[in-house]
Amino acid sequence: MAQAVVPAMQCQVGARAVQARPAGAGGRMWGARRTGRGMSGFKVMAVSTSRTGVVPRLEQLLNMDTKPYTDRVIAEYIWVGGSGIDIRSKSRTIERPVEDPSELPKWNYDGSSTGQAPGEDSEVILYPQAIFKDPFRGGNNILVMCDTYTPAGEPIPTNKRARAAEIFSDPKVVSEVPWFGIEQEYTLLQTDVNWPLGWPVGGYPGPQGPYYCAVGADKSFGRDISDAHYKACLYAGINISGTNGEVMPGQWEYQVGPSVGIEAGDHIWISRYLLERITEQAGVVLTLDPKPIQGDWNGAGCHTNYSTKTMREDGGYEAIKKAILNLSLRHDLHISAYGEGNERRLTGKHETASIDQFSWGVANRGCSIRVGRDTEAKGKGYLEDRRPASNMDPYIVTSLLAETTILWEPTLEAEALAAKKLALNV
């Protein structure tokens, strides 16, 4: 029987899959039971809560491949909710497999229940925009990234994709083929206590240092979640390029890209959806808070690597410096759009620049914009914007980078002053 591709972990029915328990940094805080089938695929597990054997039958249904019996498929419509960071979804049956989102019907939902419409006029319309394979249901079933409109066809205020699509369809932007590589950091929390995975409840592990890219039960917490998410992204068709444990214990990162234009935002949002579903099954809480633990602990960012066609060609370093100059002149605008609570993260400490001051440097992770040594040596490449927070909207960040560096032109006077201040010979 074909297996639906999901994490190899327990999915308890009627109870949390994992009970948080007090432990030090040396204790594993979530204990997923591996199946004897290895890790060649993921599998939904239903754990019996009685001796009747009824609940385990759910496993057969959850992993059932319907493809031999019907052409109908399940489409999970996914959209961004009213807070701008919450992910919502609901399912519908489609009569046959489709590959183009334009073949899918528009749908609607109750916007008054997501903070996106008033109760007296609550209908919000979903427009399908991108299709991904569904790693949870398998077969021909799909995940559909949607954006949101009024019945009259106007984008609602929380629809940031529509504006991004306008920018990325501008001929000047299209000709520059903007590439994005986004580094999504996130933190795993124990249920109920909202305290990082692997940390003693109400206490702290040893100081940072041993945890970054580490291995071992006393240093790495939640690796199976990271690995399950990696495989789910590959199955779905997301352009995930890597993953690693982060500096703060219980914190992880994955990278998506290079992606072109609007695709970058679609891939990040669907990758977040997959991560939410996997942590849901694991009984672990996901947070994208940019500074989940105050004090001498790293925050969580969403560093965005960016280049244009001109930057990637010979002599592109001059275009990179011009882009940095433009970014310096719109620093406040970018900061205002780079995520809620980012001021708690951008303190000038823990590999961040100060939120109030724009800076750039080669190989300097304490700057707003970092340029790699390889880019400097080759005279072409990309820049890394280290300012975006982990909870940023990728549609906003990517389109704003393209707008500022391709479409927007400062005055000559402002450009000259900025170049002098930043020691940029443009």
Coordinates of C-alpha atoms in Angstrom, one line a residue:
M1 CA 0.0 0.0 0.0
A2 CA 1.3 3.5 -0.8
Q3 CA 2.1 5.6 2.2
A4 CA 1.1 9.2 2.7
V5 CA 4.3 11.1 3.3
V6 CA 4.4 12.6 6.8
P7 CA 6.8 12.5 9.7
A8 CA 7.7 9.1 11.2
M9 CA 6.3 10.0 14.5
Q10 CA 3.3 9.3 16.7
C11 CA 0.0 11.1 16.1
Q12 CA -2.1 10.5 19.1
V13 CA -5.9 10.8 18.7
G14 CA -7.6 12.6 21.5
A15 CA -4.3 13.4 23.3
R16 CA -1.1 15.2 22.8
A17 CA 1.5 13.2 20.9
V18 CA 4.3 14.2 23.4
Q19 CA 4.1 15.2 27.0
A20 CA 6.6 17.9 28.0
R21 CA 8.6 16.8 31.0
P22 CA 11.1 18.7 33.1
A23 CA 14.7 18.0 32.0
G24 CA 18.0 19.6 31.6
A25 CA 19.8 20.3 28.4
G26 CA 20.9 16.7 28.5
G27 CA 17.4 15.3 28.3
R28 CA 15.6 14.6 25.0
M29 CA 12.3 16.6 25.2
W30 CA 10.3 14.9 22.6
G31 CA 10.4 11.2 22.0
A32 CA 9.1 10.2 18.7
R33 CA 9.0 6.4 18.2
R34 CA 10.6 5.4 14.9
T35 CA 8.9 2.8 12.8
G36 CA 10.9 -0.3 11.8
R37 CA 10.5 0.8 8.1
G38 CA 13.4 3.2 8.3
M39 CA 13.3 6.8 7.0
S40 CA 12.6 6.1 3.3
G41 CA 9.2 7.7 3.8
F42 CA 7.0 9.3 6.4
K43 CA 4.0 7.7 7.9
V44 CA 1.0 8.8 9.9
M45 CA 0.8 6.9 13.2
A46 CA -2.4 6.5 15.2
V47 CA -1.8 5.3 18.8
S48 CA -4.5 3.3 20.6
T49 CA -6.0 4.9 23.7
S50 CA -8.0 1.7 24.6
R51 CA -7.8 -2.1 24.2
T52 CA -10.5 -2.3 21.6
G53 CA -8.1 -1.8 18.7
V54 CA -10.5 0.7 17.1
V55 CA -8.2 3.7 17.0
P56 CA -5.3 1.9 15.2
R57 CA -7.7 1.4 12.2
L58 CA -7.3 5.1 11.6
E59 CA -3.8 4.5 10.4
Q60 CA -5.1 2.4 7.5
L61 CA -7.5 5.3 6.5
L62 CA -4.9 8.0 7.0
N63 CA -2.4 6.2 4.8
M64 CA -4.9 5.0 2.2
D65 CA -4.0 5.8 -1.4
T66 CA -7.3 6.7 -3.1
K67 CA -5.7 7.0 -6.5
P68 CA -6.5 3.5 -7.7
Y69 CA -10.2 4.0 -6.9
T70 CA -11.0 7.6 -7.9
D71 CA -9.7 10.5 -10.0
R72 CA -11.0 12.9 -7.4
V73 CA -8.3 14.6 -5.2
I74 CA -8.2 16.7 -2.0
A75 CA -7.1 20.2 -2.4
E76 CA -6.0 22.0 0.8
Y77 CA -6.6 25.8 0.3
I78 CA -4.1 27.8 2.4
W79 CA -4.0 31.5 3.1
V80 CA -2.6 34.1 5.5
G81 CA -4.9 35.1 8.3
G82 CA -5.7 38.5 9.8
S83 CA -2.6 38.8 12.0
G84 CA -0.4 38.6 9.0
I85 CA 1.5 35.7 10.4
D86 CA -1.2 33.1 11.2
I87 CA -1.8 30.4 8.5
R88 CA -5.3 29.1 7.8
S89 CA -6.5 26.3 5.6
K90 CA -9.5 24.2 4.6
S91 CA -10.1 21.3 2.2
R92 CA -12.3 20.6 -0.8
T93 CA -12.7 17.9 -3.3
I94 CA -11.5 18.5 -6.9
E95 CA -12.9 16.2 -9.7
R96 CA -9.6 15.5 -11.3
P97 CA -5.8 16.2 -10.8
V98 CA -4.7 19.6 -11.9
E99 CA -1.3 21.3 -12.3
D100 CA -2.2 24.9 -13.1
P101 CA -3.8 27.0 -10.3
S102 CA -6.0 28.7 -13.0
E103 CA -7.8 25.4 -13.4
L104 CA -8.9 25.5 -9.7
P105 CA -12.1 27.1 -8.6
K106 CA -12.1 30.2 -6.4
W107 CA -13.5 29.6 -3.0
N108 CA -14.6 31.7 0.0
Y109 CA -14.4 31.7 3.8
D110 CA -15.8 33.5 6.8
G111 CA -13.4 36.5 7.2
S112 CA -15.1 37.6 10.4
S113 CA -13.6 34.5 12.1
T114 CA -10.1 35.3 10.9
G115 CA -10.1 39.1 11.6
Q116 CA -10.3 40.0 7.9
A117 CA -13.9 41.0 7.4
P118 CA -16.9 42.4 9.5
G119 CA -19.7 40.0 10.5
E120 CA -22.3 41.8 8.4
D121 CA -20.2 41.3 5.2
S122 CA -17.9 38.4 6.1
E123 CA -17.3 36.7 2.8
V124 CA -13.6 36.7 1.6
I125 CA -12.7 35.1 -1.7
L126 CA -9.7 32.8 -2.1
Y127 CA -7.8 33.0 -5.4
P128 CA -5.6 29.9 -6.1
Q129 CA -2.1 31.1 -7.0
A130 CA 0.4 28.2 -6.6
I131 CA 0.1 24.4 -6.3
F132 CA 2.3 22.0 -4.3
K133 CA 2.1 18.2 -3.7
D134 CA 0.6 17.3 -0.4
P135 CA 3.1 15.2 1.7
F136 CA 0.5 14.4 4.4
R137 CA -2.2 12.9 2.2
G138 CA 0.1 11.7 -0.7
G139 CA -1.2 10.6 -4.0
N140 CA -2.5 13.3 -6.3
N141 CA -3.6 15.5 -3.4
I142 CA -2.4 19.0 -3.4
L143 CA -1.7 22.1 -1.3
V144 CA -2.9 25.4 -2.8
M145 CA -1.4 28.7 -1.8
C146 CA -4.1 31.4 -2.2
D147 CA -4.4 35.1 -1.7
T148 CA -7.5 36.9 -0.5
Y149 CA -10.0 39.3 -2.2
T150 CA -13.4 41.0 -1.6
P151 CA -16.3 39.7 -3.6
A152 CA -15.7 42.7 -5.9
G153 CA -12.3 41.5 -6.7
E154 CA -10.2 43.9 -4.6
P155 CA -7.3 42.6 -2.5
I156 CA -8.2 42.8 1.2
P157 CA -5.7 44.8 3.3
T158 CA -3.9 41.7 4.6
N159 CA -3.3 40.4 1.1
K160 CA 0.4 41.3 0.6
R161 CA 0.9 39.0 -2.3
A162 CA -1.1 41.1 -4.7
R163 CA 1.2 44.1 -4.3
A164 CA 4.2 41.9 -4.5
A165 CA 2.9 40.4 -7.8
E166 CA 2.6 43.9 -9.3
I167 CA 6.2 44.7 -8.4
F168 CA 7.6 41.4 -9.7
S169 CA 5.6 41.8 -13.0
D170 CA 7.2 45.2 -13.7
P171 CA 9.3 44.9 -16.9
K172 CA 12.4 46.4 -15.3
V173 CA 12.1 43.8 -12.4
V174 CA 11.4 40.9 -14.8
S175 CA 14.5 41.8 -16.8
E176 CA 16.7 41.6 -13.7
V177 CA 15.5 38.1 -12.7
P178 CA 15.7 38.7 -8.9
W179 CA 16.9 35.7 -6.9
F180 CA 16.1 35.2 -3.3
G181 CA 17.6 32.8 -0.8
I182 CA 15.7 33.0 2.6
E183 CA 17.0 31.6 5.9
Q184 CA 14.0 30.9 8.0
E185 CA 14.9 30.5 11.7
Y186 CA 12.3 29.2 14.2
T187 CA 12.1 28.0 17.8
L188 CA 10.5 24.9 19.2
L189 CA 8.6 25.1 22.5
Q190 CA 7.4 22.6 25.0
T191 CA 3.6 22.5 25.2
D192 CA 1.7 24.2 28.0
V193 CA 4.9 25.9 29.5
N194 CA 5.9 27.8 26.4
W195 CA 9.6 27.1 27.1
P196 CA 12.2 26.0 24.5
L197 CA 12.5 22.3 23.7
G198 CA 15.4 20.7 25.7
W199 CA 15.4 23.4 28.4
P200 CA 14.6 22.6 32.0
V201 CA 11.1 23.9 32.8
G202 CA 11.5 27.2 34.5
G203 CA 15.3 27.0 34.2
Y204 CA 18.1 27.5 31.7
P205 CA 20.6 25.3 29.9
G206 CA 24.3 26.0 29.7
P207 CA 25.3 29.2 27.9
Q208 CA 25.4 29.4 24.1
G209 CA 28.3 27.9 22.2
P210 CA 27.9 24.1 22.1
Y211 CA 24.5 24.1 20.3
Y212 CA 25.1 25.6 16.9
C213 CA 25.1 22.8 14.2
A214 CA 25.7 20.4 17.1
V215 CA 25.0 16.7 17.6
G216 CA 24.2 14.8 20.7
A217 CA 21.3 14.4 23.2
D218 CA 22.7 17.1 25.4
K219 CA 23.0 19.7 22.6
S220 CA 20.4 19.0 19.9
F221 CA 16.7 19.1 20.6
G222 CA 14.1 18.5 17.9
R223 CA 16.3 17.1 15.1
D224 CA 13.5 14.7 14.0
I225 CA 11.2 17.6 13.4
S226 CA 13.8 19.4 11.3
D227 CA 14.5 16.3 9.3
A228 CA 10.8 15.5 8.8
H229 CA 10.2 19.0 7.7
Y230 CA 13.1 18.8 5.2
K231 CA 11.7 15.7 3.6
A232 CA 8.1 17.1 3.5
C233 CA 9.4 20.2 1.7
L234 CA 11.3 18.2 -0.9
Y235 CA 8.2 16.0 -1.5
A236 CA 5.9 19.1 -1.8
G237 CA 8.2 20.7 -4.4
I238 CA 9.5 23.5 -2.2
N239 CA 13.0 24.7 -3.2
I240 CA 14.5 23.9 0.2
S241 CA 18.3 24.0 0.1
G242 CA 19.4 23.1 3.6
T243 CA 18.9 23.1 7.3
N244 CA 20.9 23.4 10.5
G245 CA 20.6 23.7 14.3
E246 CA 20.9 27.3 15.5
V247 CA 22.9 29.1 18.2
M248 CA 20.2 29.0 20.8
P249 CA 19.2 25.4 21.9
G250 CA 15.8 24.4 20.7
Q251 CA 16.2 26.8 17.7
W252 CA 16.5 25.6 14.1
E253 CA 16.9 27.1 10.6
Y254 CA 16.1 26.0 7.1
Q255 CA 17.0 27.7 3.8
V256 CA 14.7 28.1 0.8
G257 CA 16.1 29.2 -2.6
P258 CA 17.3 30.4 -4.9
S259 CA 13.8 31.3 -5.9
V260 CA 12.8 33.9 -8.5
G261 CA 10.4 36.7 -7.8
I262 CA 7.0 35.9 -6.3
E263 CA 7.9 32.2 -6.0
A264 CA 10.1 33.0 -3.0
G265 CA 7.1 34.2 -0.9
D266 CA 4.9 31.2 -2.0
H267 CA 7.6 28.7 -1.1
I268 CA 8.3 30.2 2.4
W269 CA 4.5 30.4 3.3
I270 CA 4.0 26.7 2.3
S271 CA 7.1 25.7 4.1
R272 CA 5.8 27.4 7.2
Y273 CA 2.5 25.6 6.8
L274 CA 4.3 22.2 6.6
L275 CA 6.3 23.1 9.7
E276 CA 3.1 24.0 11.6
R277 CA 1.5 20.7 10.6
I278 CA 4.6 18.6 11.6
T279 CA 4.9 20.3 15.0
E280 CA 1.2 19.8 15.5
Q281 CA 1.6 16.1 15.1
A282 CA 4.7 16.1 17.3
G283 CA 2.9 17.9 20.1
V284 CA 5.5 20.7 20.0
V285 CA 4.7 24.4 19.7
L286 CA 6.3 26.4 16.9
T287 CA 7.1 30.1 17.4
L288 CA 8.4 32.6 14.9
D289 CA 8.9 35.2 17.6
P290 CA 12.1 37.2 16.8
K291 CA 13.3 37.1 20.4
P292 CA 11.5 34.3 22.3
I293 CA 13.9 34.4 25.3
Q294 CA 15.2 37.6 26.7
G295 CA 18.7 37.9 27.9
D296 CA 22.0 36.6 26.5
W297 CA 20.3 34.4 23.9
N298 CA 20.2 34.7 20.1
G299 CA 17.0 35.9 18.5
A300 CA 15.4 34.4 15.4
G301 CA 15.7 36.1 12.0
C302 CA 14.9 35.5 8.4
H303 CA 18.0 36.7 6.6
T304 CA 17.3 37.3 3.0
N305 CA 20.0 36.8 0.4
Y306 CA 19.3 38.8 -2.8
S307 CA 20.8 39.3 -6.2
T308 CA 19.8 40.7 -9.6
K309 CA 21.0 39.6 -13.0
T310 CA 23.3 42.6 -13.1
M311 CA 24.8 41.7 -9.7
R312 CA 25.5 38.2 -10.8
E313 CA 27.3 39.2 -14.0
D314 CA 30.9 40.4 -14.3
G315 CA 31.3 43.8 -12.7
G316 CA 28.2 43.2 -10.6
Y317 CA 29.9 44.4 -7.4
E318 CA 29.2 48.0 -8.5
A319 CA 25.5 47.2 -8.7
I320 CA 25.6 45.6 -5.3
K321 CA 27.2 48.8 -3.8
K322 CA 24.5 50.9 -5.5
A323 CA 21.8 48.6 -4.1
I324 CA 23.3 49.0 -0.6
L325 CA 23.3 52.8 -1.0
N326 CA 19.6 52.7 -1.9
L327 CA 18.8 50.4 1.0
S328 CA 20.5 52.8 3.4
L329 CA 18.3 55.6 2.3
R330 CA 15.1 53.6 2.9
H331 CA 16.3 51.9 6.1
D332 CA 13.3 53.1 8.2
L333 CA 10.8 52.0 5.6
H334 CA 12.3 48.5 5.4
I335 CA 12.6 48.2 9.2
S336 CA 8.9 49.1 9.6
A337 CA 8.0 46.2 7.2
Y338 CA 10.5 43.6 8.5
G339 CA 8.5 42.0 11.3
E340 CA 6.7 42.6 14.6
G341 CA 8.9 42.7 17.7
N342 CA 12.1 43.1 15.7
E343 CA 13.3 45.8 18.0
R344 CA 13.8 43.2 20.7
R345 CA 16.2 41.3 18.3
L346 CA 18.1 44.1 16.5
T347 CA 20.1 45.3 19.4
G348 CA 23.6 45.3 18.0
K349 CA 24.3 42.1 19.9
H350 CA 24.0 38.4 19.1
E351 CA 25.0 38.8 15.5
T352 CA 22.7 41.7 14.7
A353 CA 23.0 45.4 13.8
S354 CA 21.3 48.1 15.8
I355 CA 17.8 48.7 14.5
D356 CA 18.4 52.5 14.5
Q357 CA 21.6 52.5 12.4
F358 CA 22.2 51.2 8.9
S359 CA 25.5 49.5 8.3
W360 CA 27.2 47.2 5.8
G361 CA 30.4 45.2 5.7
V362 CA 32.2 42.3 4.1
A363 CA 31.8 39.0 6.1
N364 CA 30.4 41.0 9.0
R365 CA 27.4 39.4 10.6
G366 CA 26.9 42.4 12.9
C367 CA 25.9 44.6 10.0
S368 CA 22.5 45.4 8.4
I369 CA 23.8 44.2 5.0
R370 CA 26.5 41.6 4.7
V371 CA 28.6 41.0 1.6
G372 CA 30.3 37.6 1.3
R373 CA 34.1 37.3 0.9
D374 CA 33.5 35.3 -2.3
T375 CA 31.4 38.1 -3.7
E376 CA 34.1 40.6 -3.0
A377 CA 36.8 38.5 -4.5
K378 CA 34.9 37.6 -7.7
G379 CA 33.5 41.1 -8.1
K380 CA 30.0 39.8 -8.5
G381 CA 27.4 37.8 -6.5
Y382 CA 24.8 38.8 -3.9
L383 CA 24.1 40.6 -0.7
E384 CA 22.5 39.4 2.5
D385 CA 19.9 41.6 4.3
R386 CA 20.2 40.5 7.9
R387 CA 17.4 42.8 9.2
P388 CA 14.2 40.8 8.6
A389 CA 12.7 39.0 11.6
S390 CA 11.7 35.4 11.7
N391 CA 8.0 36.4 11.5
M392 CA 8.4 38.7 8.5
D393 CA 6.0 38.4 5.5
P394 CA 8.2 37.1 2.6
Y395 CA 5.9 38.8 0.1
I396 CA 6.6 42.2 1.6
V397 CA 10.4 41.7 2.2
T398 CA 11.2 40.3 -1.3
S399 CA 9.1 42.8 -3.2
L400 CA 10.4 45.7 -1.1
L401 CA 14.0 44.7 -1.9
A402 CA 13.2 44.6 -5.6
E403 CA 11.4 47.9 -5.5
T404 CA 14.2 49.7 -3.6
T405 CA 17.1 48.4 -5.6
I406 CA 15.5 48.2 -9.1
L407 CA 12.6 50.7 -9.4
W408 CA 13.4 53.4 -6.8
E409 CA 15.9 56.1 -7.6
P410 CA 17.1 58.6 -4.9
T411 CA 18.1 62.2 -5.6
L412 CA 21.7 62.8 -6.6
E413 CA 22.2 64.8 -3.4
A414 CA 20.9 62.1 -1.1
E415 CA 22.9 59.5 -3.0
A416 CA 26.1 61.5 -2.6
L417 CA 25.6 62.1 1.1
A418 CA 24.8 58.4 1.7
A419 CA 27.8 57.2 -0.3
K420 CA 30.1 59.4 1.7
K421 CA 28.6 58.3 5.0
L422 CA 28.9 54.6 4.1
A423 CA 32.3 54.9 2.5
L424 CA 30.8 53.5 -0.7
N425 CA 32.6 54.6 -3.9
V426 CA 29.8 54.2 -6.3

